[in-house]
Tab-separated table of C-alpha atoms and ligand atoms in Angstrom:
chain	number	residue	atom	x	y	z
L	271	UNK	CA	35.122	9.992	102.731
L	272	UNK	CA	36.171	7.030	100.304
L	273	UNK	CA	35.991	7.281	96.796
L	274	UNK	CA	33.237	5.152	96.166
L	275	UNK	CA	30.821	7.219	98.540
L	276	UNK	CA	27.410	7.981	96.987
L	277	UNK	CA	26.277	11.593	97.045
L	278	UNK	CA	23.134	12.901	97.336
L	279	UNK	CA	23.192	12.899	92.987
L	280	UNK	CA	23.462	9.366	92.382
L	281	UNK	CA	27.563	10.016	91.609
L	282	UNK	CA	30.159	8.325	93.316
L	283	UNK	CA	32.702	10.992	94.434
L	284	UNK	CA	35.036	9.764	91.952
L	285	UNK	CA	32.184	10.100	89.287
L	286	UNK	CA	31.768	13.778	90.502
L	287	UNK	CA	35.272	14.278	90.432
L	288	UNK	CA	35.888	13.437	87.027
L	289	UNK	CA	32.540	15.266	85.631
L	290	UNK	CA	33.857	18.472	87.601
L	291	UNK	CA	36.899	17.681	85.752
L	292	UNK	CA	35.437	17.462	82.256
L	293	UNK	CA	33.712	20.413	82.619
L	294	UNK	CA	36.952	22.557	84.291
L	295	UNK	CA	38.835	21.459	81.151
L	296	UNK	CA	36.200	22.156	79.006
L	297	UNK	CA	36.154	25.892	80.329
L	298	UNK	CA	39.680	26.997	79.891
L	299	UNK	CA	39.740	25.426	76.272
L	300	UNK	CA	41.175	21.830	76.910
L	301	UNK	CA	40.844	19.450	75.040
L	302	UNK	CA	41.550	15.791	76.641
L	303	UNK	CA	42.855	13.420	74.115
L	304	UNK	CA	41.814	10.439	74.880
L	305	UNK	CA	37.837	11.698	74.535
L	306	UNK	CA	38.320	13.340	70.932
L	307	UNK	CA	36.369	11.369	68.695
L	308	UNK	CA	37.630	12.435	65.187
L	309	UNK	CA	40.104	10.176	63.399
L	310	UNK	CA	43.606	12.540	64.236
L	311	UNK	CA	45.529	9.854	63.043
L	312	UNK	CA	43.863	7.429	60.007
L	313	UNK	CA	46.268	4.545	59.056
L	314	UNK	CA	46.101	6.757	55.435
L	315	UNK	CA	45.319	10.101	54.319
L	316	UNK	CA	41.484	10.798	54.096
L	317	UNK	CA	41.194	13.933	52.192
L	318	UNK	CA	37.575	15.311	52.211
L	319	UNK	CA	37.997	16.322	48.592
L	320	UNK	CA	36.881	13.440	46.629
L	321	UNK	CA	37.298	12.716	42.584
L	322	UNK	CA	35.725	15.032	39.983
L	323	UNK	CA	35.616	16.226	36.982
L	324	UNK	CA	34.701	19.441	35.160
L	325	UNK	CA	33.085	18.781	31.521
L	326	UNK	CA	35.092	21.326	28.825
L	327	UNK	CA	31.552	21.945	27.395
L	328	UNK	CA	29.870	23.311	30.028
L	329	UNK	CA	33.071	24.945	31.324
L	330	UNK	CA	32.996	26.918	27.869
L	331	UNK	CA	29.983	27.721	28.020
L	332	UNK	CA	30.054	29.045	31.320
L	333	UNK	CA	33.222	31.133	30.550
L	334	UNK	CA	31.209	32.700	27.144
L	335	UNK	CA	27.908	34.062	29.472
L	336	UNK	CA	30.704	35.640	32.293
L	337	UNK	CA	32.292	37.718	29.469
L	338	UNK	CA	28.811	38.852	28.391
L	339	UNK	CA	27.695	39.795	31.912
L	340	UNK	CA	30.365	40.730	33.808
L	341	UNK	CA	33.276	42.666	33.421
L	342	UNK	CA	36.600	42.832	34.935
L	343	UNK	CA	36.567	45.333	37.805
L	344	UNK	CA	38.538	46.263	40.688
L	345	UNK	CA	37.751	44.641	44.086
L	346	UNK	CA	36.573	41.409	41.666
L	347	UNK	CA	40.116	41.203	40.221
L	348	UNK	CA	39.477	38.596	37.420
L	349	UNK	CA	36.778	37.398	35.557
L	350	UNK	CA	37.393	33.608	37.488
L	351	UNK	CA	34.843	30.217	37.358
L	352	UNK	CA	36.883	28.358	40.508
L	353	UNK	CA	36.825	24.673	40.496
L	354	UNK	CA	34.685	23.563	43.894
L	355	UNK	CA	35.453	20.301	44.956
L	356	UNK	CA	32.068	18.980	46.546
L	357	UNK	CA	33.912	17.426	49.293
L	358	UNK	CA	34.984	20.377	50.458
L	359	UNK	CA	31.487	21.816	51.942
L	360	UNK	CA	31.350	25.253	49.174
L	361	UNK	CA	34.562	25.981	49.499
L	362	UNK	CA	35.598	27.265	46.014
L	363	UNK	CA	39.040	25.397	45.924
L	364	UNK	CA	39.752	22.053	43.812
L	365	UNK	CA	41.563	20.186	46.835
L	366	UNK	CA	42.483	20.946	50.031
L	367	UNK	CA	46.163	22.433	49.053
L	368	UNK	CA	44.882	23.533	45.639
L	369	UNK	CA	42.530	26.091	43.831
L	370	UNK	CA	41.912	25.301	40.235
L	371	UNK	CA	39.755	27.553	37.828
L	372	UNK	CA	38.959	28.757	34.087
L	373	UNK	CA	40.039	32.087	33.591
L	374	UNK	CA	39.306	34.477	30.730
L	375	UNK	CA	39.838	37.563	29.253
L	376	UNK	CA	38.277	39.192	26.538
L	377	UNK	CA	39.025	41.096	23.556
L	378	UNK	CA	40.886	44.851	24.391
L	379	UNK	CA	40.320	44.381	28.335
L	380	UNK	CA	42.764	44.230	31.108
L	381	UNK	CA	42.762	42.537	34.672
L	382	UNK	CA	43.699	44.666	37.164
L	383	UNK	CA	47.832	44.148	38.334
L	384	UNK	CA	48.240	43.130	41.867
L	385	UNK	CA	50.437	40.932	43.645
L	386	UNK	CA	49.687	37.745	46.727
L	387	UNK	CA	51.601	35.686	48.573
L	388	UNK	CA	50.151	32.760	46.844
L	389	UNK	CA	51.493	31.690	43.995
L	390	UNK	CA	49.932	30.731	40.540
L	391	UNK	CA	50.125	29.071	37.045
L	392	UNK	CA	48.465	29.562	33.868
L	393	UNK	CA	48.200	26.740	31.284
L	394	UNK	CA	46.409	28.233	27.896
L	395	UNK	CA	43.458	26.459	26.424
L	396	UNK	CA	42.355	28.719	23.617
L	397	UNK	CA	42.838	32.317	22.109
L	398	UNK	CA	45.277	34.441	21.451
L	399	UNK	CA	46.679	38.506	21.854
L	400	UNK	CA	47.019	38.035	25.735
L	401	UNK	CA	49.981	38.989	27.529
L	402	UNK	CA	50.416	38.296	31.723
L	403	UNK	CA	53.012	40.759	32.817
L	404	UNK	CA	55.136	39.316	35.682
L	405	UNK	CA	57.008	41.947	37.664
L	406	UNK	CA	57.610	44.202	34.552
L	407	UNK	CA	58.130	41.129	32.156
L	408	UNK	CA	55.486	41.050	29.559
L	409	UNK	CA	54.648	37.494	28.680
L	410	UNK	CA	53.166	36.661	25.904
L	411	UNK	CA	50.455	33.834	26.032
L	412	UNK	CA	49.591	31.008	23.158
L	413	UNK	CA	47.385	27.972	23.702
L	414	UNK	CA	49.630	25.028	25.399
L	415	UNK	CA	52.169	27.382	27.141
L	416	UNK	CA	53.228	27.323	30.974
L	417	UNK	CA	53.079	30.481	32.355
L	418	UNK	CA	54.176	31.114	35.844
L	419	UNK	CA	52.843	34.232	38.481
L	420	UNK	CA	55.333	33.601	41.743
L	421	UNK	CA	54.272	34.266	45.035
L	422	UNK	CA	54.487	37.838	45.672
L	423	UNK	CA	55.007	39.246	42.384
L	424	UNK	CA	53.273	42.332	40.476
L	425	UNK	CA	50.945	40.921	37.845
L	426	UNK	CA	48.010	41.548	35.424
L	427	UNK	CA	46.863	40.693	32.338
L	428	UNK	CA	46.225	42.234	29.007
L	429	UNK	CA	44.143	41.597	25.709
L	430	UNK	CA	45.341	43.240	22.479
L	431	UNK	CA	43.101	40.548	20.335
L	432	UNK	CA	40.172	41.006	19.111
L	433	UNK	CA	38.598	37.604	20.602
L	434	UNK	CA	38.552	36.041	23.614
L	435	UNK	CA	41.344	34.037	25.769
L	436	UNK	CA	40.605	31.250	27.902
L	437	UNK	CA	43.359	29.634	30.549
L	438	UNK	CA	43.606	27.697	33.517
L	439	UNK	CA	44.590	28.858	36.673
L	440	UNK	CA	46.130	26.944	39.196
L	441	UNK	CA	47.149	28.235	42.845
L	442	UNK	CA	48.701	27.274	45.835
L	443	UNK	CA	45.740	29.342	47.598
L	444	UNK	CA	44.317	26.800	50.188
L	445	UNK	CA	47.579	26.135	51.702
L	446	UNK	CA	48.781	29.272	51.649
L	447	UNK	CA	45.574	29.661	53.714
L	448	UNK	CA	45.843	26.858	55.891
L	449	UNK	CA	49.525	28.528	56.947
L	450	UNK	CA	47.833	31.779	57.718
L	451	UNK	CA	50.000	33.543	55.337
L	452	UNK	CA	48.341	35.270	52.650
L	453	UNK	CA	48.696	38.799	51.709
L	454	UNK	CA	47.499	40.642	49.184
L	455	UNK	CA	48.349	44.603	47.321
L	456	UNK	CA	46.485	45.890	44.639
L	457	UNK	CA	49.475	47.594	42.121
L	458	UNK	CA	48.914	51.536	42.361
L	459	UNK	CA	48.028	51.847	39.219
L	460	UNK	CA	45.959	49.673	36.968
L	461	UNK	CA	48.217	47.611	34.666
L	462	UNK	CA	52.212	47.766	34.624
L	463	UNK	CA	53.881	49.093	31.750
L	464	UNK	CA	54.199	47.364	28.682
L	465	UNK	CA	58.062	47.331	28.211
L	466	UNK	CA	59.776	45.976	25.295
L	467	UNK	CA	61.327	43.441	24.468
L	468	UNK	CA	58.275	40.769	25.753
L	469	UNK	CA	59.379	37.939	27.411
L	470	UNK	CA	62.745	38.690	28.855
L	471	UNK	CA	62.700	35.589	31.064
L	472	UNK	CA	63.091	33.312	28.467
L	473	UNK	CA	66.469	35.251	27.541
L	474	UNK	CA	68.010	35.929	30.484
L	475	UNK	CA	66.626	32.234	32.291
L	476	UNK	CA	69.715	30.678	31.648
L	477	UNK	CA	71.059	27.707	29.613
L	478	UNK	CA	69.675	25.095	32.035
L	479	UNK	CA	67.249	22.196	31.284
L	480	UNK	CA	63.730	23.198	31.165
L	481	UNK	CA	61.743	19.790	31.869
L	482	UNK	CA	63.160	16.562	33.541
L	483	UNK	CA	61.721	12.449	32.859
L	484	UNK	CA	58.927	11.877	35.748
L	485	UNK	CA	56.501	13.324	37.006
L	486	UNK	CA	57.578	13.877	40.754
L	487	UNK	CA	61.015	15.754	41.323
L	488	UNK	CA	63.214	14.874	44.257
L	489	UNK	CA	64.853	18.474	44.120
L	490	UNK	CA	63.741	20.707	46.356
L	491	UNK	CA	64.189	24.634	46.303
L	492	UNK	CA	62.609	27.681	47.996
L	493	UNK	CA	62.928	30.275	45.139
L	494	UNK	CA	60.870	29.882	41.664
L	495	UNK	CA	62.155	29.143	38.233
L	496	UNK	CA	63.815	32.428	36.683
L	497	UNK	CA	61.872	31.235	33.509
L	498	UNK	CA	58.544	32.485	33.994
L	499	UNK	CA	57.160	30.936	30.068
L	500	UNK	CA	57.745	27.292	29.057
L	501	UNK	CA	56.257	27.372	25.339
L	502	UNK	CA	53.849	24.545	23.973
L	503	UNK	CA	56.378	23.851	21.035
L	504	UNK	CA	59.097	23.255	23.560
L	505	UNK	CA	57.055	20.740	25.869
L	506	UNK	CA	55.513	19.133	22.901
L	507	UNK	CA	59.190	18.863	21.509
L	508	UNK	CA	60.485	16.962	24.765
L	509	UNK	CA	57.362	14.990	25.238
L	510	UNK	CA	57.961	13.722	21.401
L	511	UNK	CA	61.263	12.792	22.391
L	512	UNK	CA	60.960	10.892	25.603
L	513	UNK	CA	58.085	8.970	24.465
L	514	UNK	CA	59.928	8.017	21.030
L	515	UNK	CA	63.118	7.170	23.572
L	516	UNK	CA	61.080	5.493	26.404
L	517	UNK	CA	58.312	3.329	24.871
L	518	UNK	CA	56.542	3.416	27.551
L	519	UNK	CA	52.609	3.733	27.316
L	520	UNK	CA	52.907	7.191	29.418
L	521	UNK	CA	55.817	9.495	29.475
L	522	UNK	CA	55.567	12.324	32.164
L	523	UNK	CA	57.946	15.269	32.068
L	524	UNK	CA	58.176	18.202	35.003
L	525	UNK	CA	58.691	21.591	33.711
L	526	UNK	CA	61.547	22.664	36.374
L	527	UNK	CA	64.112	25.858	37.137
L	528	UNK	CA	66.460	25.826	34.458
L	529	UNK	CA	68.488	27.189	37.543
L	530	UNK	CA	67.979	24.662	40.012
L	531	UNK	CA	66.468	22.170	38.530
L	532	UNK	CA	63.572	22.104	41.084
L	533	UNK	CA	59.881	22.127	40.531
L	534	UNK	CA	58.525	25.740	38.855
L	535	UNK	CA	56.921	27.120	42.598
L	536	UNK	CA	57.939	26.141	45.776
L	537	UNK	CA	54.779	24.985	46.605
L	538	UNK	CA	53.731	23.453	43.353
L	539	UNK	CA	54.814	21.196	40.441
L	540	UNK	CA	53.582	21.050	36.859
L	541	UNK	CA	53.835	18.015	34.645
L	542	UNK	CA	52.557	17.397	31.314
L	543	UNK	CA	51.473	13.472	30.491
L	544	UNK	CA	51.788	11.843	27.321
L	545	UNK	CA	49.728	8.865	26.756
L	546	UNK	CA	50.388	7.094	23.474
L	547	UNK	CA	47.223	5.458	21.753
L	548	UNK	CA	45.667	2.763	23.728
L	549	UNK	CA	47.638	3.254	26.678
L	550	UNK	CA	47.368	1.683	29.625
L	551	UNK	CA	48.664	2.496	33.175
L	552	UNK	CA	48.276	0.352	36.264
L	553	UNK	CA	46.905	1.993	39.502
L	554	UNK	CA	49.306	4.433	41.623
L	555	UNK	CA	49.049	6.423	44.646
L	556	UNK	CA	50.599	9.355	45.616
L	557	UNK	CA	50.701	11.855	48.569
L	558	UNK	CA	49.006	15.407	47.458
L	559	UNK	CA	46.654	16.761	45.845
L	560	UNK	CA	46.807	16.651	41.574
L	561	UNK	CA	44.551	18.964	39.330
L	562	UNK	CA	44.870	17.585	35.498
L	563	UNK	CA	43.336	19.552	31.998
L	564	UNK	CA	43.019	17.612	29.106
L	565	UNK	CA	45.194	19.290	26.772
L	566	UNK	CA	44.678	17.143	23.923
L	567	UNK	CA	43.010	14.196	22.990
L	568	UNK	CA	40.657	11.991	25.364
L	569	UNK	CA	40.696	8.787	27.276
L	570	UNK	CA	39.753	8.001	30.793
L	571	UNK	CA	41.111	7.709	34.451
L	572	UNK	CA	39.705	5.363	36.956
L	573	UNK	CA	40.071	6.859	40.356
L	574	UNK	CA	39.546	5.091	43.920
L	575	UNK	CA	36.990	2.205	41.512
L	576	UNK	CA	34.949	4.906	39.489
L	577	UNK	CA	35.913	5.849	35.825
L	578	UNK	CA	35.994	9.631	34.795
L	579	UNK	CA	35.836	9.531	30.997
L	580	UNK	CA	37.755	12.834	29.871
L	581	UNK	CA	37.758	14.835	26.379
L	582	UNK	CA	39.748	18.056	25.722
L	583	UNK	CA	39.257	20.963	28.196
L	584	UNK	CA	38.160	18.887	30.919
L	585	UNK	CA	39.381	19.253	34.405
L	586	UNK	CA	39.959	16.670	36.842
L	587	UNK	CA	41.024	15.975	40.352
L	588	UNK	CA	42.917	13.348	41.580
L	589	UNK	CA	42.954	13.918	45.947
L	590	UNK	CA	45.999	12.470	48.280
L	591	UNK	CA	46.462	8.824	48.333
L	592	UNK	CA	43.985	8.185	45.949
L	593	UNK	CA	44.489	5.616	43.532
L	594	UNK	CA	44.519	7.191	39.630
L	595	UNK	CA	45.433	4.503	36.444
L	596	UNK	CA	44.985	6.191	32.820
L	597	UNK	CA	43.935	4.543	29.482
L	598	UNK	CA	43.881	7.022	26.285
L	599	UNK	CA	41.960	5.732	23.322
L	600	UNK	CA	43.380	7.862	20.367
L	601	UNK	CA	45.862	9.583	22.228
L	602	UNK	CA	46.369	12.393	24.883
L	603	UNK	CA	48.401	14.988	26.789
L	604	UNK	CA	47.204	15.778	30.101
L	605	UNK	CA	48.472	19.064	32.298
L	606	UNK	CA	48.502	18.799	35.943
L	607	UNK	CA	49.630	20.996	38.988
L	608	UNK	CA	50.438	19.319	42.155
L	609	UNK	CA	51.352	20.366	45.929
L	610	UNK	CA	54.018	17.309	46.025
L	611	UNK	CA	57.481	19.861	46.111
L	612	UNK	CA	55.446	20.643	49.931
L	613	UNK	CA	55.287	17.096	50.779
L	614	UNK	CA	58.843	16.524	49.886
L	615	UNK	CA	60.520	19.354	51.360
L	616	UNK	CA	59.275	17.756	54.380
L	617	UNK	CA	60.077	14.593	54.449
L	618	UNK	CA	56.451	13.294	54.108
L	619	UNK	CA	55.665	12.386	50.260
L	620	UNK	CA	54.937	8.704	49.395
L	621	UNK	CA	54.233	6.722	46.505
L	622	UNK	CA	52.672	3.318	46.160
L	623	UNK	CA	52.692	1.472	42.751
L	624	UNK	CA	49.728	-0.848	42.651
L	625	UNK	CA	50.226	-4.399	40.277
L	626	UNK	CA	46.829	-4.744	39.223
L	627	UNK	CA	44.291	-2.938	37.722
L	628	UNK	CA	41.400	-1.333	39.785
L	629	UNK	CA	37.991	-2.968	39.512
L	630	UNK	CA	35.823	-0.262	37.639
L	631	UNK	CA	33.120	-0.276	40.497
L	632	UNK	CA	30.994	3.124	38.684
L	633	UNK	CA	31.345	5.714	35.922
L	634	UNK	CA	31.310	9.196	37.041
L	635	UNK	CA	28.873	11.498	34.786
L	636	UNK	CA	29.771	15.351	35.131
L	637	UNK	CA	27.547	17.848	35.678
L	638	UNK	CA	25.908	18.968	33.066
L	639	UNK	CA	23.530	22.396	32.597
L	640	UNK	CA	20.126	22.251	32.509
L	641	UNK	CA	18.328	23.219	29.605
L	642	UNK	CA	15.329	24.885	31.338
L	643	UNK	CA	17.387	27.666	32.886
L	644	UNK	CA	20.195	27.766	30.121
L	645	UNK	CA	19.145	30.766	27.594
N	846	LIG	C1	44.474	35.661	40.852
N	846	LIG	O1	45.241	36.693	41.192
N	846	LIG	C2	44.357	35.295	39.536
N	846	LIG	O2	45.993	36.818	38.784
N	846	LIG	C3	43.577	34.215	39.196
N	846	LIG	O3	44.820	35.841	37.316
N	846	LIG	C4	42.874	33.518	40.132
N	846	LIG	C5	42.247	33.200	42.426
N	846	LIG	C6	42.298	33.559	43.731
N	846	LIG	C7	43.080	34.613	44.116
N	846	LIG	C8	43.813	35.315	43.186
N	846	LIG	C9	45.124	36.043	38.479
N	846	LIG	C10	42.936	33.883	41.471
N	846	LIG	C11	43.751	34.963	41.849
């Protein structure tokens, strides 16, 4: 019989061939690759998280009803409002590599210790009296600080005020995830001990610079920074300087290891952004994902063409590849966590500086709550 030979189905034998081929492949979990239709291999990343922004005000607000109806529990954890990128489908994470949330704690309460494989920040927005003890370090938290919870070590917070605290949290979750890696131990008993003196690791960290110029660190290390609290005054201090030094309309400064000199995680980075009134800063892109708070002032970002006009307390994400350019109007210091130490351990991170600036092709208006279901 020759190839072409009709059977008795309309198929040549060739045509039946190939069908019975499909189909053998198909039942022993083959996949040819020449018939998979999704884009393996776009010319540039296409992260499915897309821009957004999370409005301070309705973040706040949010934050105030969870401490009034719901309190901090084991099995829960942490009285947590995660950042859900609507890209991602309902999954509560900010990106694809990053989860990003508004935490908060209320007067006299604690949140339970435990430890996890993936590791987390804290940046303080408001409130005072809490303390995040790190693997028997108490540290103490103010508005502005940097306050870091490695991967893997004991830790749980405390209130000794008699108001409210409010921080963000930013984690390495979703790619912890994506590696199949994560574990997670609840401490045996509910908080660690509070041991004096507070804040050893700002003692015994070392003489070593705290913060380097830039935002993206070549230096590349596998253990965290010994220095687990990097204190407003201190960042506010160096961003003063370099701005004064640079005159540049945005100075960026990574808080790194004073031991290394590498980026605070080994799976994230955390920058803080001055932009000097009426700043202006011409399109970039960068590999990874980028989570920004508004620490101070406002201005606005346009991202891939739309603008996102930001105040204080907002959150923002800026996805892989996308381009981001800043103007401030009176002023502003922006926070962000990246996954960029990742890319660059690996060979992989890019950057491309754009000359011109993006045409502003839509504004972005955050969510806001609706009245008729808001008490
Ligand atoms: C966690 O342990 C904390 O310790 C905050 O405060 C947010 C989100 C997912 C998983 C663990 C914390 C978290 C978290």
């Amino acid at each position: 019989m020759t190839s072409d030979t009709t059977t008795s189905a309309g198929r040549t034998d060739e045509e039946s061939r190939l069908a019975a081929f499909y189909s053998d492949l198909a039942s022993v979990d083959l996949y040819p690759l020449w018939t998979i239709t999704r884009d393996l291999l776009p010319p540039t990343p296409r992260p499915r998280a897309v821009p957004w922004l999370w409005n301070a005000q309705v973040l706040g607000e949010l934050a105030e009803r969870a401490l009034a109806l719901v309190p901090v529990e084991r099995g829960g954890e942490r009285r947590v409002l995660s950042l859900g990128n609507p890209g991602l489908g309902g999954l509560p994470y900010a990106a694809g590599t990053l989860w990003g949330a508004i935490q908060c704690l209320g007067r006299g309460e604690t949140a339970p210790a435990h430890r996890h494989t993936p590791g987390a920040i804290r940046f303080i927005l408001s409130g005072d009296g809490v303390a995040t003890t790190v693997d028997g370090d108490v540290c103490d938290m103010h508005p502005g600080d940097l306050v870091l919870t490695p991967s893997w070590n004991w830790h749980d917070h405390s209130s000794t005020s008699d108001g409210p605290m409010l921080w963000f949290d930013g984690l390495d979750l979703p790619m912890i995830e994506a590696l199949d890696a994560v574990f997670f131990e609840p401490y045996p008993d509910f908080r660690q001990p509070d041991v004096t003196p507070h804040n050893r690791s700002e003692t015994l960290a070392g003489p070593g610079p705290r913060f380097v110029s830039g935002a993206v660190r070549d230096v590349v290390a596998v253990d965290h920074s010994p220095l687990l609290v990097y204190r407003w005054q201190d960042t506010d201090r160096e961003l003063s300087r370099l701005a004064a030094e640079s005159g540049e309309p945005l100075v960026s400064l990574e808080f790194v290891s004073p031991a290394t000199g590498a980026s605070v995680l080994p799976t994230m980075n955390c920058a803080m952004h001055r932009l000097v009134p009426g700043a202006r800063t011409l399109p970039v892109r960068r590999t990874g994902n980028a989570v920004y708070v508004v620490h101070r002032g406002a201005g606005s970002s346009v991202i891939e063409g739309r603008r996102f006009d930001w105040s204080q307390g907002d959150m923002f994400v800026v996805p892989s590849w996308a381009a981001a350019e800043h103007n401030s109007g009176p002023g502003a210091d922006l926070f962000s966590i990246g996954d960029s130490p990742v890319l660059r351990a690996l060979g992989i991170y890019r950057e491309l500086a754009l000359d011109t600036p993006q045409q502003v092709t839509g504004v972005f208006t955050p969510a806001t709550l609706d009245d008729s279901v808001t008490p």
